[in-house]
Short mmCIF file of C-alpha atoms in Angstrom, two decimals:
data_model
loop_
_atom_site.label_atom_id
_atom_site.label_comp_id
_atom_site.label_asym_id
_atom_site.label_seq_id
_atom_site.Cartn_x
_atom_site.Cartn_y
_atom_site.Cartn_z
CA MET A 1 13.56 -17.94 8.42
CA LYS A 2 15.74 -18.07 5.11
CA LYS A 3 12.56 -18.78 3.26
CA TYR A 4 10.99 -15.36 4.53
CA LEU A 5 14.24 -13.39 3.97
CA THR A 6 14.57 -14.92 0.36
CA ALA A 7 10.95 -14.19 -0.26
CA VAL A 8 11.50 -10.54 0.56
CA VAL A 9 14.58 -10.50 -1.71
CA MET A 10 12.85 -12.03 -4.51
CA GLN A 11 9.84 -9.79 -3.88
CA ASP A 12 7.53 -12.63 -3.44
CA TRP A 13 5.10 -10.85 -1.14
CA LYS A 14 2.61 -13.61 -1.17
CA THR A 15 5.01 -16.26 0.39
CA ALA A 16 6.35 -13.66 2.72
CA ALA A 17 2.84 -12.62 3.86
CA GLY A 18 2.19 -16.34 4.73
CA LEU A 19 4.97 -16.38 7.10
CA LEU A 20 3.92 -13.42 9.24
CA VAL A 21 1.71 -13.30 12.14
CA PRO A 22 -1.78 -12.31 10.64
CA ALA A 23 -2.60 -10.01 13.65
CA SER A 24 0.43 -7.99 12.80
CA LEU A 25 -0.57 -7.76 8.96
CA GLU A 26 -4.11 -6.46 10.20
CA ARG A 27 -2.48 -4.13 12.55
CA ARG A 28 -0.45 -2.72 9.71
CA GLN A 29 -3.35 -2.52 7.38
CA ARG A 30 -5.54 -0.62 10.08
CA GLU A 31 -2.80 1.80 10.75
CA THR A 32 -2.02 2.49 7.13
CA VAL A 33 -5.91 3.02 6.24
CA GLN A 34 -6.16 5.46 9.19
CA ILE A 35 -3.13 7.31 8.09
CA ILE A 36 -4.57 7.85 4.63
CA LYS A 37 -8.01 8.78 5.92
CA SER A 38 -6.51 11.36 8.02
CA ALA A 39 -4.57 13.12 4.92
CA PRO A 40 -5.30 16.89 5.25
CA THR A 41 -6.54 17.06 1.66
CA MET A 42 -8.11 14.89 -1.06
CA THR A 43 -5.06 15.27 -3.28
CA ASP A 44 -2.84 14.08 -0.37
CA GLU A 45 -4.88 11.19 -0.01
CA GLU A 46 -4.93 10.30 -3.75
CA THR A 47 -0.91 10.65 -3.61
CA MET A 48 -0.90 8.12 -0.61
CA LEU A 49 -3.26 5.68 -2.38
CA ALA A 50 -1.33 6.10 -5.93
CA GLY A 51 1.25 3.45 -5.44
CA TYR A 52 -1.26 1.03 -4.08
CA ASN A 53 -3.19 0.62 -7.53
CA VAL A 54 -6.64 1.31 -6.14
CA LYS A 55 -9.48 3.45 -6.72
CA GLY A 56 -9.98 4.53 -3.14
CA VAL A 57 -9.28 3.65 0.41
CA ARG A 58 -12.47 1.38 0.65
CA GLU A 59 -10.53 -0.80 -1.83
CA LEU A 60 -7.81 -1.06 0.76
CA GLU A 61 -10.03 -1.76 3.56
CA GLY A 62 -11.73 -4.48 1.72
CA MET A 63 -8.64 -6.39 1.04
CA THR A 64 -7.56 -9.24 3.22
CA ALA A 65 -4.60 -8.41 5.37
CA GLN A 66 -2.28 -10.59 3.41
CA GLU A 67 -3.50 -8.99 0.07
CA PHE A 68 -2.94 -5.40 1.65
CA TYR A 69 0.53 -6.64 2.76
CA GLN A 70 1.48 -7.56 -0.92
CA ALA A 71 -0.01 -4.26 -2.22
CA ASP A 72 1.94 -2.19 0.37
CA ARG A 73 5.19 -3.88 -0.30
CA GLU A 74 4.64 -3.49 -4.00
CA ALA A 75 3.95 0.14 -3.58
CA TRP A 76 7.04 0.70 -1.53
CA HIS A 77 9.29 -1.09 -3.92
CA LYS A 78 7.89 0.88 -6.82
CA LYS A 79 8.89 4.11 -4.98
CA LEU A 80 12.64 2.87 -4.55
CA LYS A 81 12.81 2.90 -8.51
CA LEU A 82 15.39 0.21 -8.76
CA THR A 83 16.38 -1.07 -12.30
CA PRO A 84 15.52 -4.57 -13.12
CA GLU A 85 19.21 -5.23 -13.47
CA ALA A 86 19.96 -3.90 -9.70
CA THR A 87 17.02 -6.02 -8.56
CA LYS A 88 18.48 -8.97 -10.34
CA ARG A 89 21.69 -8.45 -8.69
CA LYS A 90 20.37 -8.05 -5.44
CA GLN A 91 18.79 -11.46 -5.76
CA GLU A 92 21.69 -13.16 -7.14
CA THR A 93 24.05 -11.71 -4.36
CA LEU A 94 22.08 -12.41 -1.25
CA LYS A 95 23.74 -14.20 1.63
CA ILE A 96 21.95 -14.94 4.82
CA THR A 97 24.08 -15.88 7.92
CA VAL A 98 22.27 -16.70 11.22
CA LEU A 99 24.51 -15.49 13.95
CA GLY A 100 22.61 -16.87 16.84
CA LEU A 101 19.44 -18.02 18.25
CA VAL A 102 17.84 -17.55 21.59
CA GLN A 103 14.78 -19.20 22.86
CA GLU A 104 12.23 -18.28 25.35
CA LYS A 105 11.04 -21.32 26.46
CA ASP A 106 8.12 -20.45 28.76
CA LYS A 107 6.59 -18.77 25.77
CA GLY A 108 7.78 -20.86 22.92
CA TYR A 109 9.43 -18.03 21.30
CA VAL A 110 12.65 -18.08 19.25
CA HIS A 111 14.54 -14.99 18.32
CA ALA A 112 17.37 -15.16 15.57
CA THR A 113 19.91 -12.55 15.07
CA VAL A 114 20.65 -12.72 11.47
CA ARG A 115 23.13 -10.80 9.03
CA THR A 116 22.33 -10.29 5.42
CA SER A 117 24.55 -9.12 2.52
CA GLN A 118 23.60 -8.27 -1.04
CA GLU A 119 24.94 -6.09 -3.81
CA THR A 120 23.23 -3.67 -6.19
CA LEU A 121 25.32 -2.43 -9.22
CA THR A 122 27.01 -0.04 -7.38
CA ASP A 123 26.96 -0.76 -3.55
CA LYS A 124 27.14 -3.64 -1.20
CA ILE A 125 24.20 -3.67 1.24
CA GLU A 126 24.74 -5.30 4.78
CA GLU A 127 22.02 -5.37 7.35
CA LEU A 128 21.41 -7.01 10.83
CA PHE A 129 18.05 -8.30 11.72
CA LEU A 130 16.38 -9.52 14.88
CA ILE A 131 13.63 -11.91 13.76
CA SER A 132 11.23 -13.40 16.20
CA PHE A 133 9.31 -16.62 15.72
CA VAL A 134 6.05 -17.34 17.64
CA PRO A 135 4.29 -20.62 17.53
CA ASP A 136 1.77 -21.07 14.66
CA PRO A 137 -1.54 -21.66 16.29
CA ILE A 138 -2.88 -23.62 13.17
CA ASN A 139 0.31 -25.80 12.75
CA PRO A 140 1.81 -26.98 16.31
CA LYS A 141 5.26 -27.73 14.55
CA GLY A 142 5.47 -24.41 12.71
CA TYR A 143 6.25 -20.97 13.62
CA LEU A 144 5.24 -17.36 12.21
CA ILE A 145 7.51 -14.42 12.30
CA SER A 146 6.22 -11.52 14.63
CA PRO A 147 7.49 -8.35 12.98
CA GLU A 148 6.45 -6.08 15.77
CA MET A 149 7.99 -7.85 18.64
CA LYS A 150 11.13 -5.97 18.35
CA ASP A 151 9.70 -2.50 17.35
CA ARG A 152 6.93 -2.03 19.93
CA PRO A 153 6.00 -3.21 23.41
CA VAL A 154 3.68 -6.41 23.58
CA ILE A 155 0.78 -5.33 25.67
CA THR A 156 -1.42 -8.08 27.18
CA PRO A 157 -4.33 -7.15 29.36
CA LEU A 158 -4.14 -8.70 32.75
CA ASP A 159 -6.91 -11.01 34.21
CA GLY A 160 -9.85 -8.77 35.55
CA SER A 161 -8.37 -5.68 34.25
CA ALA A 162 -10.79 -5.26 31.52
CA PRO A 163 -13.77 -2.94 32.08
CA LYS A 164 -16.74 -4.99 33.18
CA GLU A 165 -19.88 -4.84 31.14
CA LYS A 166 -22.97 -3.59 32.70
#
């Protein structure tokens, strides 16, 4: 968890992407590409693509989900227009406090409540996070972060509920 939050503050998007559930990254990529494709005008589409440093939406579609996450985070942080000094100050002052852990034993999930604190040149920023960890299917002793678990319902089709193929 600290590795992930530190990677985010250090803007090490490759490391952060490797700690997230791949399906979540793939969904984010699909949704973003769809939003861009639905832009009302070509000018709007070009504006949306500008931060990604790509020539077109097909280039976004051709990225791996991890590459897209990196490009998306870089685009977001460019929009913030923080000075290098402010970014450095945020990185130097980061404090991460784990307030509590809750385990869902039947599913193997662990949920952490985390308080972060950091400073810019003018402000102190404190945030409270709920971070959900799910078992890593590739590494039985590892976990991946599921960022969507707190933001959207998890929908799993029930046995026999899928339409039957003819």
